[in-house]
PDB file of C-alpha atoms in Angstrom:
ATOM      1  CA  UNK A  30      -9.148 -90.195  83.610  1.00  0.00           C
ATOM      2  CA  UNK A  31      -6.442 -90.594  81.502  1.00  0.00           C
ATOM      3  CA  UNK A  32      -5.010 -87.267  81.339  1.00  0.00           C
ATOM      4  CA  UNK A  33      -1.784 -86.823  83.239  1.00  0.00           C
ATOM      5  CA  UNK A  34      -3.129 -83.464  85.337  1.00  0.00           C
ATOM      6  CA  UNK A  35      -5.065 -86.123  87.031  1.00  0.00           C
ATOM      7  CA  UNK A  36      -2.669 -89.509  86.696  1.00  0.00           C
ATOM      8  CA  UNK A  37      -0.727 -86.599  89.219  1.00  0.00           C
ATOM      9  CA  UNK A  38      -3.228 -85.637  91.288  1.00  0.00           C
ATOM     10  CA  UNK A  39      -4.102 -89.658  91.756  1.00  0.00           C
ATOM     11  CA  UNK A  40      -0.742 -90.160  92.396  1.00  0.00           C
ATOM     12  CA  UNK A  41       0.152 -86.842  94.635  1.00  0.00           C
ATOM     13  CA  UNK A  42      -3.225 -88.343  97.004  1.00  0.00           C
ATOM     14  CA  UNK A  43      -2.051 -92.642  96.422  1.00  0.00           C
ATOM     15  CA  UNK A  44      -5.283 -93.110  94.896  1.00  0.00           C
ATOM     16  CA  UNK A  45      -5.481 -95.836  92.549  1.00  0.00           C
ATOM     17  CA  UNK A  46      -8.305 -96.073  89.894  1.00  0.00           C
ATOM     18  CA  UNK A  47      -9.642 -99.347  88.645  1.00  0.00           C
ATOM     19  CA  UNK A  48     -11.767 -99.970  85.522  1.00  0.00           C
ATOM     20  CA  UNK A  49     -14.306-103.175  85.218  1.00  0.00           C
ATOM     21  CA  UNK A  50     -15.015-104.665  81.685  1.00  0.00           C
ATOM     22  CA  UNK A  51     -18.857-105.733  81.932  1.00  0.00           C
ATOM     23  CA  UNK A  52     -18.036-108.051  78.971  1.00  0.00           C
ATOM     24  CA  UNK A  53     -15.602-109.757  80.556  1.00  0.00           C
ATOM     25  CA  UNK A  54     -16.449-110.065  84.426  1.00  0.00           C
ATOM     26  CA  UNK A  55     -20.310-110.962  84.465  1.00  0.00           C
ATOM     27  CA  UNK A  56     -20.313-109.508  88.173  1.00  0.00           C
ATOM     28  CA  UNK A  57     -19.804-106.088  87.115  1.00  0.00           C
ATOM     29  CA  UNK A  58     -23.696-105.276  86.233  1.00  0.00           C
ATOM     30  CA  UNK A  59     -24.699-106.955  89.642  1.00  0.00           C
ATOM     31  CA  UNK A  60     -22.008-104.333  91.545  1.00  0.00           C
ATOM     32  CA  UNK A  61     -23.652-101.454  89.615  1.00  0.00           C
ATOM     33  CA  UNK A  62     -26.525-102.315  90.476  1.00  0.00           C
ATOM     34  CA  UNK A  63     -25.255-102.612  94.309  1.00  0.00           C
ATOM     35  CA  UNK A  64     -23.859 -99.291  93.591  1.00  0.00           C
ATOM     36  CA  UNK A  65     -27.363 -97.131  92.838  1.00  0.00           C
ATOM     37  CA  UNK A  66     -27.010 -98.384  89.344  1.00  0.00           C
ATOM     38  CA  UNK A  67     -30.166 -99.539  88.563  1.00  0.00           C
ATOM     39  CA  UNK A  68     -30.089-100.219  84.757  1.00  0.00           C
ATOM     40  CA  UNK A  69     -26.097-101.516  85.303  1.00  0.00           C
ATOM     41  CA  UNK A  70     -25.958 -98.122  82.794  1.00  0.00           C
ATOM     42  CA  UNK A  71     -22.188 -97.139  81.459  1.00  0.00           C
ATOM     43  CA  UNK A  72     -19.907 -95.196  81.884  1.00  0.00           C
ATOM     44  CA  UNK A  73     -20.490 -95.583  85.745  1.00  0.00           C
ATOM     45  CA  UNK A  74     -17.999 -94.260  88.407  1.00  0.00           C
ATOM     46  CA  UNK A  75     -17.645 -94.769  91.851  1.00  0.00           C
ATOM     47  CA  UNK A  76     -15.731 -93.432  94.228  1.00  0.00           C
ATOM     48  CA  UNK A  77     -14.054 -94.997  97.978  1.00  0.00           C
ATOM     49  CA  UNK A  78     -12.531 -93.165 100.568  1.00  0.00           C
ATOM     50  CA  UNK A  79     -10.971 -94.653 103.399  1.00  0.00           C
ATOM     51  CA  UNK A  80     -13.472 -94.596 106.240  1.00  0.00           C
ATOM     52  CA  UNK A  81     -16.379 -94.105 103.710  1.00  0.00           C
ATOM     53  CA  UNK A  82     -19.877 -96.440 104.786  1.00  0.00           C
ATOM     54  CA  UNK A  83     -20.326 -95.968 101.297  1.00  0.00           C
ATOM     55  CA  UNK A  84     -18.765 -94.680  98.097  1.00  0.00           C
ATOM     56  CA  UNK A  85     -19.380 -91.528  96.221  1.00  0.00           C
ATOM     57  CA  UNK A  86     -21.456 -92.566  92.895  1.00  0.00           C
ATOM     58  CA  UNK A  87     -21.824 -90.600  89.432  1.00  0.00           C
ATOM     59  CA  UNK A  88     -22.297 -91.336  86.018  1.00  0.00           C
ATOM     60  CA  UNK A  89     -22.880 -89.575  82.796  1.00  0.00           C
ATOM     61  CA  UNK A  90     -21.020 -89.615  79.596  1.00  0.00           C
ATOM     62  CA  UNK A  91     -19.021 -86.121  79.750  1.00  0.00           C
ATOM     63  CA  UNK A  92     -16.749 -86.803  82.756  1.00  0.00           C
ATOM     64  CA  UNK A  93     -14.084 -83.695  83.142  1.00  0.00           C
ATOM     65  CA  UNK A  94     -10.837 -84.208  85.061  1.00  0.00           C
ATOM     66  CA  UNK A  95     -12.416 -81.433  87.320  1.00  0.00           C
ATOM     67  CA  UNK A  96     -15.391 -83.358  88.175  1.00  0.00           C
ATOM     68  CA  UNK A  97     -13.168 -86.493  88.858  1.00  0.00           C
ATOM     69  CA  UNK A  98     -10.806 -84.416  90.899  1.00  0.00           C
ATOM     70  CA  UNK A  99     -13.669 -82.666  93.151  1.00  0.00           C
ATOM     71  CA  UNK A 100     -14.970 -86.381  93.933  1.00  0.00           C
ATOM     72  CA  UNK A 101     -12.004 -87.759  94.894  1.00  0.00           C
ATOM     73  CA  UNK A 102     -11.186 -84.524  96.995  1.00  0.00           C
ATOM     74  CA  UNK A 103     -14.602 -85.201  98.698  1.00  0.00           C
ATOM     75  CA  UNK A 104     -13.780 -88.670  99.777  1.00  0.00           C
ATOM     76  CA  UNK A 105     -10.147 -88.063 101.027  1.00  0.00           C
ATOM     77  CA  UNK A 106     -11.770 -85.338 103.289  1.00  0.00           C
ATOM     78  CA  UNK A 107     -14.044 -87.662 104.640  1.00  0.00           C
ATOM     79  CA  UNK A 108     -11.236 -90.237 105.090  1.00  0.00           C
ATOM     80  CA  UNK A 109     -10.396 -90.147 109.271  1.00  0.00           C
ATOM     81  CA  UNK A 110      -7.387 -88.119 110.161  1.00  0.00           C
ATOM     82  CA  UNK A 111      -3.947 -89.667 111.649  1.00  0.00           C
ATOM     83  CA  UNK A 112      -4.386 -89.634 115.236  1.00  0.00           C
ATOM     84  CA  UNK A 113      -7.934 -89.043 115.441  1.00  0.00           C
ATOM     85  CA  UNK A 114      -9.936 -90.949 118.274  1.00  0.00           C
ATOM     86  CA  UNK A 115     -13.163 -92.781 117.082  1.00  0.00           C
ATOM     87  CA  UNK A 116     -15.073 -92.416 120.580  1.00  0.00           C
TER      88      UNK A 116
END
């Protein structure tokens, strides 16, 4: 994620990425596991939209900055629109 075609497109959409350090925050394997995570497994990424009732989960060890953009794209299209009634 560290490749600036997608530091842009993070910052071009105000998302903001966060990474956990299972060896130093002992609550990270019980949110993976929260997450569809079973084996707490990494690399692990999850993804939250505004509006989401859940976040978009994937893992795997070849992650391209295509796959990471067409994730993120997913959950700011499911994020509600300005203006839009929730009845």
């Amino acid at each position: 994620m560290n490749v600036k075609s997608t530091k842009r497109f993070f910052n071009s959409n105000k998302v903001v990425a966060l990474k956990a350090d299972k060896d130093r925050m002992p609550e990270v394997t019980p949110l993976l596991k929260k997450l569809g995570n079973p084996t707490g497994a990494i690399p692990f990424y999850a993804v939250f939209g505004p509006g989401m009732e859940g976040p978009i989960s994937f893992g795997g060890t070849v992650l391209t900055t295509g796959k990471v953009r067409e994730v993120v794209q997913q959950a700011l299209n499911a994020a509600p629109k300005p203006g839009a009634s929730n009845h």
